[in-house]
Short mmCIF file of C-alpha atoms in Angstrom, two decimals:
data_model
loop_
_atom_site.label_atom_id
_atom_site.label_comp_id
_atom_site.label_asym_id
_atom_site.label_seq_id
_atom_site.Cartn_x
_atom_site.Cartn_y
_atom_site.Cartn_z
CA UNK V 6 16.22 4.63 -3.06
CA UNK V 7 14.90 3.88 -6.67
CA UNK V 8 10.98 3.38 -6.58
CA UNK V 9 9.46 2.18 -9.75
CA UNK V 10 5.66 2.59 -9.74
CA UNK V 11 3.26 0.09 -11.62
CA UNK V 12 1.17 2.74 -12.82
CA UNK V 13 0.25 6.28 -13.57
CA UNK V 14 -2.84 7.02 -11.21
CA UNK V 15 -3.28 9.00 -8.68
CA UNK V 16 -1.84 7.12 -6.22
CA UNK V 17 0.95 6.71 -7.98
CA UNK V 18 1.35 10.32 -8.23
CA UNK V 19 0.48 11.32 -5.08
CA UNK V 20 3.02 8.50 -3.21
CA UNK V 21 5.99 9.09 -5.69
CA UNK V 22 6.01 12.57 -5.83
CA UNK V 23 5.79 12.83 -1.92
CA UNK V 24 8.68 10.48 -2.03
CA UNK V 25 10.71 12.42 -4.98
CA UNK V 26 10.35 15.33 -2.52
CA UNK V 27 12.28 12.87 -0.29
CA UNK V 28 15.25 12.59 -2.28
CA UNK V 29 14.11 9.40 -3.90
CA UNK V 30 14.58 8.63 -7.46
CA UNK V 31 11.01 7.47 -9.20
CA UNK V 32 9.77 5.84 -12.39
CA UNK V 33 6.56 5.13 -13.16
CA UNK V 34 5.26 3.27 -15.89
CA UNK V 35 1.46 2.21 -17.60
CA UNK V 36 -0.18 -0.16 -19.23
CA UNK V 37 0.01 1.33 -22.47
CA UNK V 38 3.72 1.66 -21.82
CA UNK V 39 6.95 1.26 -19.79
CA UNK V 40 5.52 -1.03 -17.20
CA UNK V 41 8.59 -3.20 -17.39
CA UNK V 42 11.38 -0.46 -17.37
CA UNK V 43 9.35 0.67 -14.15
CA UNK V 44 9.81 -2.70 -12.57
CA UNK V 45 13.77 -2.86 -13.96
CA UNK V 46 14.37 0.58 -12.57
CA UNK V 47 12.63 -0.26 -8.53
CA UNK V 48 15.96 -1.97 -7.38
CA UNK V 49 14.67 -1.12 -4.05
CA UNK V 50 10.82 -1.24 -3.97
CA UNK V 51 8.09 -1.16 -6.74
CA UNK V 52 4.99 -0.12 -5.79
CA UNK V 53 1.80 -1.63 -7.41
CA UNK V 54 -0.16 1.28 -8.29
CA UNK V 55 -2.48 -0.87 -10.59
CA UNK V 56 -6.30 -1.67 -10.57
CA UNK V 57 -6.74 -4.97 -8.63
CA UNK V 58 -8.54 -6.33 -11.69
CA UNK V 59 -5.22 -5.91 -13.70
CA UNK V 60 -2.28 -6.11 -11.18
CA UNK V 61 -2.10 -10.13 -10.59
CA UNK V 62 -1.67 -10.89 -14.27
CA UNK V 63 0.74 -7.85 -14.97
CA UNK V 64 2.69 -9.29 -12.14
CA UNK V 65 3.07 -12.39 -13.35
CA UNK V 66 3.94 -11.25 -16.71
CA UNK V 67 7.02 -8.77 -15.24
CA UNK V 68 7.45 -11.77 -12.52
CA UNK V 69 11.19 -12.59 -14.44
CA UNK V 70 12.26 -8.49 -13.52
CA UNK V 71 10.28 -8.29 -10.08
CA UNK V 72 12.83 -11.22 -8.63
CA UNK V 73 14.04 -10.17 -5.76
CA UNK V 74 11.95 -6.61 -5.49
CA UNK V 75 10.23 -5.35 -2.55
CA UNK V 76 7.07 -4.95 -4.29
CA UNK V 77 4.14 -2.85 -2.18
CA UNK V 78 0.68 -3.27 -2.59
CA UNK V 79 -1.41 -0.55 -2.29
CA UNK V 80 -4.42 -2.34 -4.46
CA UNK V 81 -8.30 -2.34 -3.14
CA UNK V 82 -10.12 -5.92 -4.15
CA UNK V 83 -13.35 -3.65 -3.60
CA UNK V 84 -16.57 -4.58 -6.62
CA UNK V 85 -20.03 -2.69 -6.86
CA UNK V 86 -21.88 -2.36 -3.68
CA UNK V 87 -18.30 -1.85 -1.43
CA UNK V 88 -17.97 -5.93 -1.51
CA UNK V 89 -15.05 -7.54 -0.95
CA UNK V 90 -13.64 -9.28 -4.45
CA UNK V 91 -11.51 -12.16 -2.53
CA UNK V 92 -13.99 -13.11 0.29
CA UNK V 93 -12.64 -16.08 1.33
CA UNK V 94 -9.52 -15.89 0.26
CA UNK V 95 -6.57 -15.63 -0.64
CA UNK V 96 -6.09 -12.21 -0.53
CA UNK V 97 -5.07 -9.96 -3.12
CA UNK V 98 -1.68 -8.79 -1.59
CA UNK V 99 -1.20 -13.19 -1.58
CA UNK V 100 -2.42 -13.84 -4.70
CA UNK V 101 0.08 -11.01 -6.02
CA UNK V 102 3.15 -13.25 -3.87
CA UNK V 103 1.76 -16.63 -5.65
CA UNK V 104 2.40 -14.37 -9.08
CA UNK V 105 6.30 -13.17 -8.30
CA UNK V 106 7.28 -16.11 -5.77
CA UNK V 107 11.10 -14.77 -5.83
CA UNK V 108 9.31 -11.37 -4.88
CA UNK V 109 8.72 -10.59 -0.74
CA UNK V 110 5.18 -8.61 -0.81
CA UNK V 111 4.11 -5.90 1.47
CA UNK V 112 0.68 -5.08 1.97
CA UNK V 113 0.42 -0.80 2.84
CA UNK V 114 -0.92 2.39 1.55
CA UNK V 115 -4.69 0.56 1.01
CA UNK V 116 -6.38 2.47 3.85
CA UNK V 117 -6.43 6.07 2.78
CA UNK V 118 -8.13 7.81 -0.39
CA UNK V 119 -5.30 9.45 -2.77
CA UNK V 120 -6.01 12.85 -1.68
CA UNK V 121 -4.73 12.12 2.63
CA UNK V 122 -1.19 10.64 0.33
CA UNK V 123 -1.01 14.14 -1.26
CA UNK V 124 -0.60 15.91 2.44
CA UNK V 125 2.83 16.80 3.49
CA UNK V 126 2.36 15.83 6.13
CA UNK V 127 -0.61 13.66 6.90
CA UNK V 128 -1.09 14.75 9.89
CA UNK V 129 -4.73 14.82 12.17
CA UNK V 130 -5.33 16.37 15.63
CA UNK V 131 -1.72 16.21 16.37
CA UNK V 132 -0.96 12.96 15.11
CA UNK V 133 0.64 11.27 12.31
CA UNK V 134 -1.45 9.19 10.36
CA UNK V 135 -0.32 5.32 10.75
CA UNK V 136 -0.36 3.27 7.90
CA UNK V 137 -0.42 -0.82 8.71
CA UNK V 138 1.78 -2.66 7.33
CA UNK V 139 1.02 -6.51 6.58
CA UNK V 140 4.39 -8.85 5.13
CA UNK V 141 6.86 -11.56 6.03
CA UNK V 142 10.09 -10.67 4.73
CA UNK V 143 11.61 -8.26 7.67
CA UNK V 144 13.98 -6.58 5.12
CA UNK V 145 11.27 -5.85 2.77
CA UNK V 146 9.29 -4.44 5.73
CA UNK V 147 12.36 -2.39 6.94
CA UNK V 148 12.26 -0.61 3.39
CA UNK V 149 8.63 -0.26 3.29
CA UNK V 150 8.65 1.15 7.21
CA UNK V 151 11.08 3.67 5.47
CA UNK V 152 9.17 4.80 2.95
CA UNK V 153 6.30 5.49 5.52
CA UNK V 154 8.15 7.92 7.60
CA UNK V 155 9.17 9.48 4.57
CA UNK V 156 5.59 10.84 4.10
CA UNK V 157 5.80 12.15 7.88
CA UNK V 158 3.56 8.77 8.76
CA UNK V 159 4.17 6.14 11.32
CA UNK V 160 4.28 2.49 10.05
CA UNK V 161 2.68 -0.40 11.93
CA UNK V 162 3.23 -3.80 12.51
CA UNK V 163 -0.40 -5.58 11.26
CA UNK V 164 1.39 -9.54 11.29
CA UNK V 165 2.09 -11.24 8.41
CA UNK V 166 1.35 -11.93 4.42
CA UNK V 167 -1.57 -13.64 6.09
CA UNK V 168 -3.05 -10.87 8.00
CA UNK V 169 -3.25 -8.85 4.70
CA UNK V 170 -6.91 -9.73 4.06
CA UNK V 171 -7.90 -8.29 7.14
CA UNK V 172 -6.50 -4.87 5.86
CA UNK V 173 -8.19 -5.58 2.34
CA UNK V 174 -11.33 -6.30 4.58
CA UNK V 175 -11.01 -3.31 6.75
CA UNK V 176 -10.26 -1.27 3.59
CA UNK V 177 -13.62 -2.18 1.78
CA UNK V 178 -15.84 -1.56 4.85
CA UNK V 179 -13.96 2.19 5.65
CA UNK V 180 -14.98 2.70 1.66
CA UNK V 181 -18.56 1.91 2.44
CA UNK V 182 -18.44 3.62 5.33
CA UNK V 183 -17.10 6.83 4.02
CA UNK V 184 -18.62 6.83 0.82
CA UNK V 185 -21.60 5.01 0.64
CA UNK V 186 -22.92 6.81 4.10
CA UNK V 187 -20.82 9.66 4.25
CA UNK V 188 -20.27 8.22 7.94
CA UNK V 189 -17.76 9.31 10.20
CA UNK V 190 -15.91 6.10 10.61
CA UNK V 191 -12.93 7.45 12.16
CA UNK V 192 -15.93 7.03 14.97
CA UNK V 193 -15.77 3.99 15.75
CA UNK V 194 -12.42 3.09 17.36
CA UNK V 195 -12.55 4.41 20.84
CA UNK V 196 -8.98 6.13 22.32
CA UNK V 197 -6.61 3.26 23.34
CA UNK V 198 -7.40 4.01 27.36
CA UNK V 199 -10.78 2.18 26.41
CA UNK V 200 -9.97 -0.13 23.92
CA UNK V 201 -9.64 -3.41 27.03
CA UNK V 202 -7.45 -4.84 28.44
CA UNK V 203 -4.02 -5.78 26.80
CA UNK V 204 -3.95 -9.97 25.32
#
C-alpha cells in the first residue's frame, strides 16, 4: 500500500515505520512542509498524525487531494486536566469527515501511548493487543483492519463514525487514568467469562 502520514511525530514514526517493515511504501509530511505531497502520495490510506488542535483545519485545507482517501485518525481531543475537548459533540474523528466530505474516516490507533506502536509485536500475556476501530465506509475499514494486523494487532469492530466519541471518551479517561494516577487501568475490565450476559 502507499501510506502518507500527516505529520512527523512520534506516532507517525512509530506506525509508519512498523508498517515500512511491512512492505508498505510511506511518506510523511509536516506542517512546516510537504503536508500536501503526503496526502497526494496516501492513494490507499493517510493517516492523521496531527495535534487535534491543528488537524480539522489542515484537513480542510488538503480536503481537494484527500477525495476519495481512507484517511485514519489517530488524534486525542484531550485539554489540561485529561478533559475531553468535544464533550458533547461532534467528535473529532466527525468533525475531521465534515472537513473532507468525499473522504470515508476511520477512527483507530487513539488508545495506546506511541511507545506500545513501537513493539513488534504488541503483544501482552499472550495476546495481541486489539485496537477498535470506529467508521462507516466497509472498504475503508477493510484497509484500515489491514493495516492493524500488520503491526501483529487484532482490529475490532467499535460501530460506526458515530461511536467514535466513545473511543475519544474512553481515550481521555485511560490518559487520566494512566498518567494522572499512575493507575493500573488495564484493571478494570474483568475477563469476558464475567463481563454478563451477552445483549
Amino acid at each position: 500500500m502507499r501510506i502518507g502520514i500527516l505529520g512527523t511525530g512520534g506516532m507517525a514514526d512509530a506506525l509508519g515505520t512498523q508498517w515500512r517493515r511491512a512492505g508498505h511504501e510511506v511518506l510523511a509530511g509536516s506542517r512546516s512542509g510537504g503536508l500536501r505531497e503526503a496526502a497526494e502520495f496516501g492513494t490507499d490510506a493517510v493517516l492523521l498524525a496531527l495535534p487535534y488542535a491543528a488537524v480539522v483545519d489542515v484537513v480542510a485545507g488538503l480536503e481537494d487531494v484527500l477525495r476519495g482517501r481512507v484517511l485514519i485518525d489517530c488524534t486525542n481531543p484531550v485539554g489540561p486536566g485529561f478533559a475531553l475537548l468535544t464533550a458533547g459533540g461532534p467528535a473529532a474523528a466527525e468533525r475531521i469527515a465534515s472537513a473532507a466530505p468525499a473522504a470515508p474516516v476511520v477512527k483507530a490507533f487513539n488508545l495506546c501511548h506511541v511507545d506500545v506502536w513501537r513493539l513488534t509485536p504488541p503483544v501482552f500475556e499472550g495476546r495481541p493487543l486489539a485496537v477498535p476501530l470506529c467508521g462507516d465506509d466497509e472498504a475503508a475499514l477493510t484497509v484500515v483492519r489491514r493495516l492493524v494486523r500488520d503491526l501483529g494487532c487484532e482490529p475490532l469492530n467499535a460501530g460506526g463514525l458515530d461511536r467514535a466519541g466513545l473511543l475519544e471518551a474512553m481515550a481521555a479517561l485511560l490518559i487520566g487514568l494512566w498518567v494522572g494516577q499512575g493507575a493500573d487501568a488495564q484493571a478494570i475490565a474483568p475477563p469476558l467469562e464475567f463481563a454478563g450476559p451477552s445483549l
